[in-house]
Coordinates of C-alpha atoms in Angstrom, one line a residue:
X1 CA 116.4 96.3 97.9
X2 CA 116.6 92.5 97.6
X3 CA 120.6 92.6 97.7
X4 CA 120.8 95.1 100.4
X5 CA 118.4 93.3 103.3
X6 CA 119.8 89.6 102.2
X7 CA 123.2 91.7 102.8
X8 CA 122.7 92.4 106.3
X9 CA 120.6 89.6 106.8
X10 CA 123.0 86.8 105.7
X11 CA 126.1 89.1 107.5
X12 CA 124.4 89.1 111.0
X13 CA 124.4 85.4 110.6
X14 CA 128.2 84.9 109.4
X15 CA 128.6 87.1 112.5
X16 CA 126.2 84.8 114.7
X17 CA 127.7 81.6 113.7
X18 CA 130.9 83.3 114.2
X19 CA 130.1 83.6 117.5
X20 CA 128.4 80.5 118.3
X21 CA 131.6 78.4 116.9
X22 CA 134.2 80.4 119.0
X23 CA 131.6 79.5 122.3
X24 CA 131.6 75.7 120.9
X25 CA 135.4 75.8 121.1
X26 CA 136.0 77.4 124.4
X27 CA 133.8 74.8 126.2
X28 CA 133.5 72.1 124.1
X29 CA 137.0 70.7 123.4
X30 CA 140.3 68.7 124.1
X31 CA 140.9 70.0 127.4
X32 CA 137.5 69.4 128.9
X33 CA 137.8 65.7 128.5
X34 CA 138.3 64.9 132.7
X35 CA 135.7 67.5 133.4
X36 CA 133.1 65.1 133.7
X37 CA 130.0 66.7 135.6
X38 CA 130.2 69.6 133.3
X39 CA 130.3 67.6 130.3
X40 CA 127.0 65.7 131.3
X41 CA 125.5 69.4 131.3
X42 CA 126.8 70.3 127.7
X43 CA 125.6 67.1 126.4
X44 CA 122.4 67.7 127.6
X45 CA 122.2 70.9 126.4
X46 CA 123.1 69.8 122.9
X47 CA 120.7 67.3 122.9
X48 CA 118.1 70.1 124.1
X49 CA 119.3 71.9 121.2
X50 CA 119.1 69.0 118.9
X51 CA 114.7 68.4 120.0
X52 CA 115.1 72.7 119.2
X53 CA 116.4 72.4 116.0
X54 CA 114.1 69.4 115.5
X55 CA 110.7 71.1 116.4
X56 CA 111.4 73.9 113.9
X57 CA 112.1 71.5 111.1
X58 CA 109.0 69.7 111.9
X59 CA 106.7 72.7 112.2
X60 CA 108.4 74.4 108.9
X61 CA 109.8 71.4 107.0
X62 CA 110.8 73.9 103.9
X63 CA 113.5 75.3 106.1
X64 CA 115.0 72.0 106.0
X65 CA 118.7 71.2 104.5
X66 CA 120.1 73.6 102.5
X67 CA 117.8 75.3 100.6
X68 CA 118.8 75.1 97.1
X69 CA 116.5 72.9 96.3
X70 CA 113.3 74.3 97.6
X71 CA 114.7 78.0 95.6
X72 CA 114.8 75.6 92.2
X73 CA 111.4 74.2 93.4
X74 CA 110.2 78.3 93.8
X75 CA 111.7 79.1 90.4
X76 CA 109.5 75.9 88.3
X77 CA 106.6 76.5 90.3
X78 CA 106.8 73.0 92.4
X79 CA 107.1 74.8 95.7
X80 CA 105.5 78.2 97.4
X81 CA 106.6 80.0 101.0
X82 CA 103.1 80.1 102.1
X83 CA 104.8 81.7 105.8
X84 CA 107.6 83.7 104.3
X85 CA 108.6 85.5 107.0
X86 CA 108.4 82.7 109.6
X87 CA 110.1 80.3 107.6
X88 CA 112.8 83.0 107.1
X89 CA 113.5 83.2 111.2
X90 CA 113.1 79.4 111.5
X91 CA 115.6 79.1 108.7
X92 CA 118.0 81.5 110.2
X93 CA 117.7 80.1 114.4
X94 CA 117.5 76.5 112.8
X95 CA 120.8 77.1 110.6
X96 CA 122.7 78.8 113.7
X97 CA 122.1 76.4 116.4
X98 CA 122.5 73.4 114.5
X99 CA 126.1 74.4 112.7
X100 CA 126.5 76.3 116.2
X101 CA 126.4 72.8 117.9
X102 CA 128.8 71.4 115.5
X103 CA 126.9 69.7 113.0
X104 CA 129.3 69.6 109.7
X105 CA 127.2 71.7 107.5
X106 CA 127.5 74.9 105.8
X107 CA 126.1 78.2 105.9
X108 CA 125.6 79.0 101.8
X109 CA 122.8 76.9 101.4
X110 CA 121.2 78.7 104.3
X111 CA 121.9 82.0 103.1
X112 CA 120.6 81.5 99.7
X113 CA 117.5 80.3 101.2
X114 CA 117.2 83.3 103.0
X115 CA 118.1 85.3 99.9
X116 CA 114.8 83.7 98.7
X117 CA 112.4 84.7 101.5
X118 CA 114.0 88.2 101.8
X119 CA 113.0 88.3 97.7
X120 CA 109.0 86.5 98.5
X121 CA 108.3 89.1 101.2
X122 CA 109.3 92.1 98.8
X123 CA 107.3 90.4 96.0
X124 CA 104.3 90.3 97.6
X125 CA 104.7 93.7 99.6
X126 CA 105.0 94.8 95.8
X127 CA 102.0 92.5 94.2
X128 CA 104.7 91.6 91.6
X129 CA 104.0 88.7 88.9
X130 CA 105.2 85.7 89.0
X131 CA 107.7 86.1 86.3
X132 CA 109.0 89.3 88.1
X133 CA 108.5 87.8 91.7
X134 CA 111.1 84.9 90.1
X135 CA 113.6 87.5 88.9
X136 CA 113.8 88.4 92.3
X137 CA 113.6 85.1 93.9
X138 CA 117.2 84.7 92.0
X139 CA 118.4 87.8 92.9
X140 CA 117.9 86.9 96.5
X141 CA 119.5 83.3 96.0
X142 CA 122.3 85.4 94.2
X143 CA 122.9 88.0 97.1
X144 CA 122.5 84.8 99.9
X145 CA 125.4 83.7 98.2
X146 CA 127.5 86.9 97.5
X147 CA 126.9 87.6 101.1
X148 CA 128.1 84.1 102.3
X149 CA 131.2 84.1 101.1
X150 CA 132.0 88.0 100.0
X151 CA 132.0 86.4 96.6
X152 CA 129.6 88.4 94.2
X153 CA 130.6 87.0 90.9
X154 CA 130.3 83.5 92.2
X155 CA 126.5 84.6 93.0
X156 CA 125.6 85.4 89.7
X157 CA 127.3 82.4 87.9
X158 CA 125.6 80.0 90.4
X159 CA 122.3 81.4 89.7
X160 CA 122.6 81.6 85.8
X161 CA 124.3 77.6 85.9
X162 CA 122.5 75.8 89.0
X163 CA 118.7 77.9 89.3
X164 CA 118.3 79.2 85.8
X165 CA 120.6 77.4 83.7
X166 CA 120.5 80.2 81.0
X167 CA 121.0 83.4 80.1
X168 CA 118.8 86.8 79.4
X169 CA 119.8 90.4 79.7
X170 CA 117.0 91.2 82.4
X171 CA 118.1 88.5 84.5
X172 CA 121.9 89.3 84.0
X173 CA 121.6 93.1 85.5
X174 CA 118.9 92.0 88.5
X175 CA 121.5 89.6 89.9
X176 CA 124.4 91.2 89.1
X177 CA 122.7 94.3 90.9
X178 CA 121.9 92.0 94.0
X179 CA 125.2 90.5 94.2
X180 CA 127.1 93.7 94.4
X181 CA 124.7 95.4 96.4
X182 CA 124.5 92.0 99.3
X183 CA 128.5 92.3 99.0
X184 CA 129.1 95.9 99.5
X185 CA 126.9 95.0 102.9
X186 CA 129.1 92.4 104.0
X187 CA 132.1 93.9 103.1
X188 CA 130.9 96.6 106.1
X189 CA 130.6 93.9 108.3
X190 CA 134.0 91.5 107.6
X191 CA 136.1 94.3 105.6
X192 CA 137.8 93.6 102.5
X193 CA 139.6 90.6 102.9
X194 CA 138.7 87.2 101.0
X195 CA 136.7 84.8 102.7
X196 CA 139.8 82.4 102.6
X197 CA 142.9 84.0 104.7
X198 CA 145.8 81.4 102.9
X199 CA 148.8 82.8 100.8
X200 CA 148.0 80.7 97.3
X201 CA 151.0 80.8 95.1
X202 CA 151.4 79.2 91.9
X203 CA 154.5 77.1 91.4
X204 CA 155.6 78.8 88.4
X205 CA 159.5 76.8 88.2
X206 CA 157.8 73.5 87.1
X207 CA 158.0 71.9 84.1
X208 CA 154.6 72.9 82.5
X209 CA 153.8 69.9 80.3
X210 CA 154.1 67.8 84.0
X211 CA 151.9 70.5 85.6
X212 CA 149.1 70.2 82.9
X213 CA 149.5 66.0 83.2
X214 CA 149.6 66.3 87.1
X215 CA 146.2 68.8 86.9
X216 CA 144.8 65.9 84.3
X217 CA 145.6 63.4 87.2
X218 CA 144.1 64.8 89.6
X219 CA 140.9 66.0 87.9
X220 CA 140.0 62.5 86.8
X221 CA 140.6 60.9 90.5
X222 CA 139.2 64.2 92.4
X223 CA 135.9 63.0 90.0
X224 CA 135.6 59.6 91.7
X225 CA 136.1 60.9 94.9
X226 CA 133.3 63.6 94.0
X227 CA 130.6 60.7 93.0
X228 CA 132.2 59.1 96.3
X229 CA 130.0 61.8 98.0
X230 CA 127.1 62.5 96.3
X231 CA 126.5 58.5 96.6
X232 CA 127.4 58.6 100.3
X233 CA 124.8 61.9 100.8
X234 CA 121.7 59.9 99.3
X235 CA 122.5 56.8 100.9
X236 CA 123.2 58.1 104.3
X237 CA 119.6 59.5 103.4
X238 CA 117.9 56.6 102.6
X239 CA 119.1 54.7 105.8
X240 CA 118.4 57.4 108.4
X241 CA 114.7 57.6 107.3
X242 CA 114.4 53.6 106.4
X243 CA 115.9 52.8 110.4
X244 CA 112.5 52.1 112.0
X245 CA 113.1 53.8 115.3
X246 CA 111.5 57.0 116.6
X247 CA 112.8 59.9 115.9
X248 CA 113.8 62.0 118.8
X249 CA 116.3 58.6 119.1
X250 CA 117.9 59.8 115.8
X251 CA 118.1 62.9 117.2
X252 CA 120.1 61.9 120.2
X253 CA 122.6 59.9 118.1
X254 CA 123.7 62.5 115.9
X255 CA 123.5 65.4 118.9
X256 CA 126.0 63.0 120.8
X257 CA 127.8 62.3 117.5
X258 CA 128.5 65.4 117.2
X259 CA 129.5 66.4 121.4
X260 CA 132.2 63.6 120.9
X261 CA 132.9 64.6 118.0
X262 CA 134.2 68.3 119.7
X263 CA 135.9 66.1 122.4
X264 CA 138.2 64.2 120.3
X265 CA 138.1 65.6 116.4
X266 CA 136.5 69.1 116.7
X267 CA 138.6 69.5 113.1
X268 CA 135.6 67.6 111.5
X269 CA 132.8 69.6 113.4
X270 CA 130.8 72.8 111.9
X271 CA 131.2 74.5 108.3
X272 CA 134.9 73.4 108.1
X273 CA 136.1 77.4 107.1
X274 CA 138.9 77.4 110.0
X275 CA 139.9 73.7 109.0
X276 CA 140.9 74.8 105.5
X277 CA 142.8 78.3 106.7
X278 CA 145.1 75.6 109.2
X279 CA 146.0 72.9 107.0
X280 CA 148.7 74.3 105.4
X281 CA 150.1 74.5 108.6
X282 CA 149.1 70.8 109.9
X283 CA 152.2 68.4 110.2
X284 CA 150.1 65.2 110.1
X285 CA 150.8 62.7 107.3
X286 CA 148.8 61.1 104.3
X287 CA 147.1 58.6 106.9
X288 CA 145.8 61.1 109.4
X289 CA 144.2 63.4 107.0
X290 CA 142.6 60.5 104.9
X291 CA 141.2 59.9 108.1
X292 CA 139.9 62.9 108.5
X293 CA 138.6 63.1 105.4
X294 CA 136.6 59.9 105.7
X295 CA 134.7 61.7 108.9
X296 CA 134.3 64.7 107.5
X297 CA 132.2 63.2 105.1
X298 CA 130.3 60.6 106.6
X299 CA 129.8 62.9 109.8
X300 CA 128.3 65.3 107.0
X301 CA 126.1 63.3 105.1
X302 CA 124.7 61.8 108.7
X303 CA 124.4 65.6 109.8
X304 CA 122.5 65.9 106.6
X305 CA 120.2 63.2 106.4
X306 CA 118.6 65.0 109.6
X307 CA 117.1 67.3 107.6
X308 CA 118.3 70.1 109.9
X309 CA 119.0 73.8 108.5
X310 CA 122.7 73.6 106.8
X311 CA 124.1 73.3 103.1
X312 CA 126.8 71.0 101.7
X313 CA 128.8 74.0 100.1
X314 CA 131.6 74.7 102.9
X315 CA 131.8 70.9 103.5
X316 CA 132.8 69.9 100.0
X317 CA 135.0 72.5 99.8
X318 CA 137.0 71.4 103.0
X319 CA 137.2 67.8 101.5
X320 CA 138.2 68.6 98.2
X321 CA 141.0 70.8 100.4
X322 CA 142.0 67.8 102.0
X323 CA 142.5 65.8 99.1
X324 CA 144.3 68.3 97.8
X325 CA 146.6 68.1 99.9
X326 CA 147.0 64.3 100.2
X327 CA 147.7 64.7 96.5
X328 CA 150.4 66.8 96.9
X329 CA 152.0 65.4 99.8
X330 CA 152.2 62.5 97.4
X331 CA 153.8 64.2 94.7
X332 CA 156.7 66.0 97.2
X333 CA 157.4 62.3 98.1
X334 CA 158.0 61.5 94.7
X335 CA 159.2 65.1 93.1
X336 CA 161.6 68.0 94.5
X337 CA 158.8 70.1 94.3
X338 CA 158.4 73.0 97.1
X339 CA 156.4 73.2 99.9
X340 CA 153.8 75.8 98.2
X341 CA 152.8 72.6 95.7
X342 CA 150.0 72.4 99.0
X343 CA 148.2 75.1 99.3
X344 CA 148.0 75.5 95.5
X345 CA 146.8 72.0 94.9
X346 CA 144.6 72.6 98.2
X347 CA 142.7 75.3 96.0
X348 CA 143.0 72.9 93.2
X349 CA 141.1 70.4 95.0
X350 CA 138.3 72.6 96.7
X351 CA 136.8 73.4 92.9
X352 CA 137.8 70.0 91.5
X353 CA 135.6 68.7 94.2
X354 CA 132.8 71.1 94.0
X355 CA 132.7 70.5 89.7
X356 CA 132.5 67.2 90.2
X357 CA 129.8 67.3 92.8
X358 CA 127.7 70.2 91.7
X359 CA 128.8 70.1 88.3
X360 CA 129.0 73.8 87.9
X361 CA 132.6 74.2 86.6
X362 CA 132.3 78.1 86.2
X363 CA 130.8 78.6 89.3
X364 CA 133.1 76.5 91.4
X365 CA 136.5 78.4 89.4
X366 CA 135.4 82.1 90.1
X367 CA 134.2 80.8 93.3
X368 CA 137.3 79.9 94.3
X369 CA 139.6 82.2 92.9
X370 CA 136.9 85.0 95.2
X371 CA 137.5 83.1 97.7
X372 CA 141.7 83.2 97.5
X373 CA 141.8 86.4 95.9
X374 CA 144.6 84.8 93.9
X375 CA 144.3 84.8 89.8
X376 CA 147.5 83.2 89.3
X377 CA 145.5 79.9 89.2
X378 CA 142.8 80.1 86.7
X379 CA 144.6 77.9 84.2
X380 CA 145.1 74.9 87.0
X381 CA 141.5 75.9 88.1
X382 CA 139.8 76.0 84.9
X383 CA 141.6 72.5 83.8
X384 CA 140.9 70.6 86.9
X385 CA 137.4 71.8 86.5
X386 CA 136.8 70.7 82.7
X387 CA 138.5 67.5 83.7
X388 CA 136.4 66.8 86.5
X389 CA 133.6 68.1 84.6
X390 CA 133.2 65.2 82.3
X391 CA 134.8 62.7 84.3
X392 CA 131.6 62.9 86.3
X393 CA 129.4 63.3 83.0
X394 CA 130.7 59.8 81.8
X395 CA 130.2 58.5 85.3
X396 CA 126.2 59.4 84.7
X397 CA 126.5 61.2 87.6
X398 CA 123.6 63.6 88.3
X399 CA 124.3 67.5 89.6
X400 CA 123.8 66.6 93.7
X401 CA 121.3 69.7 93.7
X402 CA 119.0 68.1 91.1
X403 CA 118.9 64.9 92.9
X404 CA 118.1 66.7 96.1
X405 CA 115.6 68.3 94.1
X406 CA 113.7 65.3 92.6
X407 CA 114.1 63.4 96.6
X408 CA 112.2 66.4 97.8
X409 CA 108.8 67.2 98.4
X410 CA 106.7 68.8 96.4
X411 CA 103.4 70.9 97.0
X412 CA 100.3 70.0 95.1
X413 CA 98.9 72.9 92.5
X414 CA 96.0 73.6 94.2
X415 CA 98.5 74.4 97.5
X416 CA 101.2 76.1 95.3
X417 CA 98.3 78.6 93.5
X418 CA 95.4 80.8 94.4
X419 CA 92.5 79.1 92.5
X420 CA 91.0 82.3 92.8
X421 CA 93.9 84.2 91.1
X422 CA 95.2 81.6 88.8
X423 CA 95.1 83.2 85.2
X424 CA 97.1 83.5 82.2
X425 CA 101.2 83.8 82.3
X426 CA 104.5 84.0 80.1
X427 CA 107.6 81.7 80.8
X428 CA 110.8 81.9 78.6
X429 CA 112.1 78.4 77.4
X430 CA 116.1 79.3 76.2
X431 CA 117.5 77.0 73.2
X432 CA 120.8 75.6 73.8
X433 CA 123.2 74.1 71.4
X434 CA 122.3 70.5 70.3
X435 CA 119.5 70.3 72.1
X436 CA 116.3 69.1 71.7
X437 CA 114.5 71.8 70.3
X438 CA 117.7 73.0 68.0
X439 CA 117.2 72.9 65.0
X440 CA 113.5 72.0 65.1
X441 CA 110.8 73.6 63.7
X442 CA 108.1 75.1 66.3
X443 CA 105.2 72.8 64.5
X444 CA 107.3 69.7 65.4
X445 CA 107.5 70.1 69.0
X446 CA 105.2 68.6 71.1
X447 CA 104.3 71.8 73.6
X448 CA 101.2 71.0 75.7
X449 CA 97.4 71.4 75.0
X450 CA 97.3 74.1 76.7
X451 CA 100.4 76.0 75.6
X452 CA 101.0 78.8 73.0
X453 CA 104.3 79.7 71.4
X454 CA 103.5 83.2 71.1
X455 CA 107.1 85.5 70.6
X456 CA 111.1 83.8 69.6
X457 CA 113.6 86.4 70.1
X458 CA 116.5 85.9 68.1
X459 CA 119.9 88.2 69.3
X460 CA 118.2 91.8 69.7
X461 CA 114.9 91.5 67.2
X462 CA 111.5 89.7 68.9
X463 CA 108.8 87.9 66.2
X464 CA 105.7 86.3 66.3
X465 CA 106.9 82.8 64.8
X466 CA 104.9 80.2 62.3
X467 CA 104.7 76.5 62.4
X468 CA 107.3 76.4 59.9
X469 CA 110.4 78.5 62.2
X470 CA 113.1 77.0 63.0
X471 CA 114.5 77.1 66.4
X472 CA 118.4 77.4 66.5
X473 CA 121.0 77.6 69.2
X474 CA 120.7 81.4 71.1
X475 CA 117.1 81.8 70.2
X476 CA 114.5 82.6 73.3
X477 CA 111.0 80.7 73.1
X478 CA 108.4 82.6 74.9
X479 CA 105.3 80.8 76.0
X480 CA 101.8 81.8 77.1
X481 CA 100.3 78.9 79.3
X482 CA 97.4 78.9 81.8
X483 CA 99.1 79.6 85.8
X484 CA 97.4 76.7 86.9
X485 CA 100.0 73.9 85.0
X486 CA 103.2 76.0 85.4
X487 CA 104.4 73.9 87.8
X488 CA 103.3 70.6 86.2
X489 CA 105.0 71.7 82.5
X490 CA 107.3 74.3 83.1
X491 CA 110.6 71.8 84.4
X492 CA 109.7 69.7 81.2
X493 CA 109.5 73.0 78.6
X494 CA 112.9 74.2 80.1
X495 CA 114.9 70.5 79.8
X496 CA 113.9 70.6 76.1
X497 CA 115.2 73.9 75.8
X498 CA 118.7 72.9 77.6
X499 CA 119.3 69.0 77.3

């Protein structure tokens, strides 16, 4: 049920923003430039829709960015949709004006978020607990993003790396069954083409030992390019709410930003998903698109700093596409490759970049090669991804979701609970490989006052453990704790388990 409403949900707004960008580019463009009363109108109605999009994030401030981190917030008990259903429309109006306008932000974040809301209103219809009303929760994050880019094994993997960060049977099958079920839906709606319309072919009459070095290469510089952004996103952040001016002025400078923006570089405006389908095609050299690149990005960590409705998915996706072609119109200067070399180091780039900022390298290769519908990448994808996976990790650079996490704000217990209702529940703490908790035994571990280890299970076989267990690598720690403190212990249980 979860997958299937998120499906048409999320579909109707692919279609909507569909809509909304083909409207921006008919009247907001190149060839309007000398029509100067009518673009005093536009403006002014962007910068009406700007004080729009402005009232709803003010009035329902959990709609606000992309969403991600208010669903990880949901699933450790930090944050609670007290108005799910009006949150879910302010989300979805919020998300399709502002993108609508032109602001460079993506729709995924948005759609997972709806995901979530679509999952709280059944949970509740349902009375379910809260470890079932969180199963759904990331079934609905998993369908938002199945739905958002017709890419249903990308939607589990995000949710078992990003949201859960491990793995149980149960949770396995409820996204699974979401994804597929959100993607048959859209798949009604769009058809059965991948979400990316580019002929990806991989250069196969290459030296192979210079292909791996050249993937090495560019994994390690796509790396600093991805803490490039993640810096640029907190900073931009930091200075749009330290500037000590009013706000409906910020408003008005990044509503105008964006109508000149459509005048004279709409390639930088909205998600980005048509600029990535025509760059193959683009005859402009190394300089121009470097240029681009450097707007793209600062144009979307200003659009995101408003706090308006809109993700960072799409847009790290179209830089890391840009770079990846800078990096291969460097190597045809240099080698007699062929012309394909840029579209395949195009897709090369879009999950080097996303690894390196989201730092979910499984995610970002099946999301990609969904996305292409080609598999004669995986190898190039899978090295560019490990590359630019520990790159980042020797940077110290911080998953961009968990920092948006830690930046946001939390409610307090007694607004995230029912006193009245608060009892007794279960929470399942997984044990990863050299760990904290690996190898310890359960009398060692510091677990809470409050907190009972009460079951491990260990492959298929569930026991009631002593002080004396030890914990190893695979096992499942189940904890009884009182509702009231889940959301002060339960972020601080699981990093034991997992770091």
């Amino acid at each position: 049920m979860v997958g299937l409403i998120t499906g048409v949900i999320v579909s109707f707004y692919r279609y909507a923003l569909h809509i909304f960008n083909v409207l921006r580019e008919t009247f907001v463009s190149p060839a309007t430039l000398h029509n100067y009363p009518f673009l005093i109108k536009i403006w002014c109605l962007f910068l009406v829709v700007g004080f729009f999009i402005d009232f709803l994030y003010r009035k329902y401030p959990r709609t606000s960015g992309s969403g991600i981190p208010q669903v990880k917030g949901i699933i450790l008990g930090t944050v609670h949709y007290k108005h799910w259903f009006a949150q879910l429309l302010a989300k979805f109006v919020g998300g399709l004006f502002g993108i609508g306008a032109g602001l460079s932000l993506g729709r995924e974040g948005p759609s997972v978020q709806l995901g979530s809301y679509v999952a709280t209103g059944i949970a509740k219809s349902f009375h379910c607990n809260r470890v079932d009303e969180n199963y759904l929760i990331t079934s609905g994050a998993s369908a938002g993003l199945a739905g958002a880019f017709g890419a249903p094994l990308a939607g589990v993997m995000f949710s078992l790396e990003e949201l859960h960060k491990f793995l149980t049977a149960k949770l396995i099958i409820c996204i699974f069954v979401a994804s597929i079920a959100s993607d048959f839906i859209g798949r009604r709606f769009f058809g059965m083409d991948t979400s990316f319309s580019m002929l990806a072919h991989y250069p196969k009459d290459i030296n192979p030992y210079l292909q791996f070095a050249l993937y090495i290469l560019f994994g390690v510089i796509i790396a600093f390019f991805g803490k490039l952004f993640t810096v640029t996103l907190v900073k931009t952040q930091n200075l749009f709410q330290g500037i000590k001016i009013s706000r409906w002025m910020k408003v008005v400078f990044v509503m105008s930003t964006s109508f000149l923006l459509c005048l004279v570089l709409p390639e930088v405006t909205g998600g980005g998903h048509e600029l990535v389908e025509s760059l193959p095609h683009l005859q402009q050299g190394i300089l121009f698109l470097f240029f681009v690149f450097v707007i793209k990005l600062l144009f979307t960590s200003i659009s995101y700093a408003t706090g308006f409705a809109g993700g960072i998915f799409l847009p790290m996706l179209v830089l890391g596409a840009i770079l990846g072609k800078i990096f291969a119109l460097i190597l045809l200067s240099v080698f007699p490759f062929t012309p394909e070399m840029i579209v395949h180091f195009m897709v090369l780039g879009m999950v080097g970049y996303f690894v390196s900022v989201v730092r979910a390298p499984i995610t970002g290769a099946v999301l990609i090669l969904e996305m292409t519908g080609s598999f004669d990448h995986l190898l190039a994808l899978v090295t560019v991804s490990v590359v630019a996976f520990y790159v980042t990790a020797l940077l110290k650079l911080a998953p961009v979701y968990d920092i948006l996490y830690e930046r946001m704000p939390k409610d307090d217990i007694e607004e995230t609970h029912d006193v009245e209702s608060m009892g007794k529940t279960l929470i399942v703490v997984p044990v990863a490989a050299e760990s904290y908790l690996d190898g310890k035994k359960i009398s060692e571990v510091e677990w809470g006052e409050e907190v009972l280890v009460v079951a491990l299970r260990r492959s298929e076989l569930e026991k009631i453990p002593k002080g004396d267990t030890v914990m190893q690598s695979g096992d499942n720690i189940v904890l009884l704790l009182p509702e009231s403190i889940v959301a002060e212990v339960k972020e601080k249980l699981l990093q034991k388990g997992i770091e």
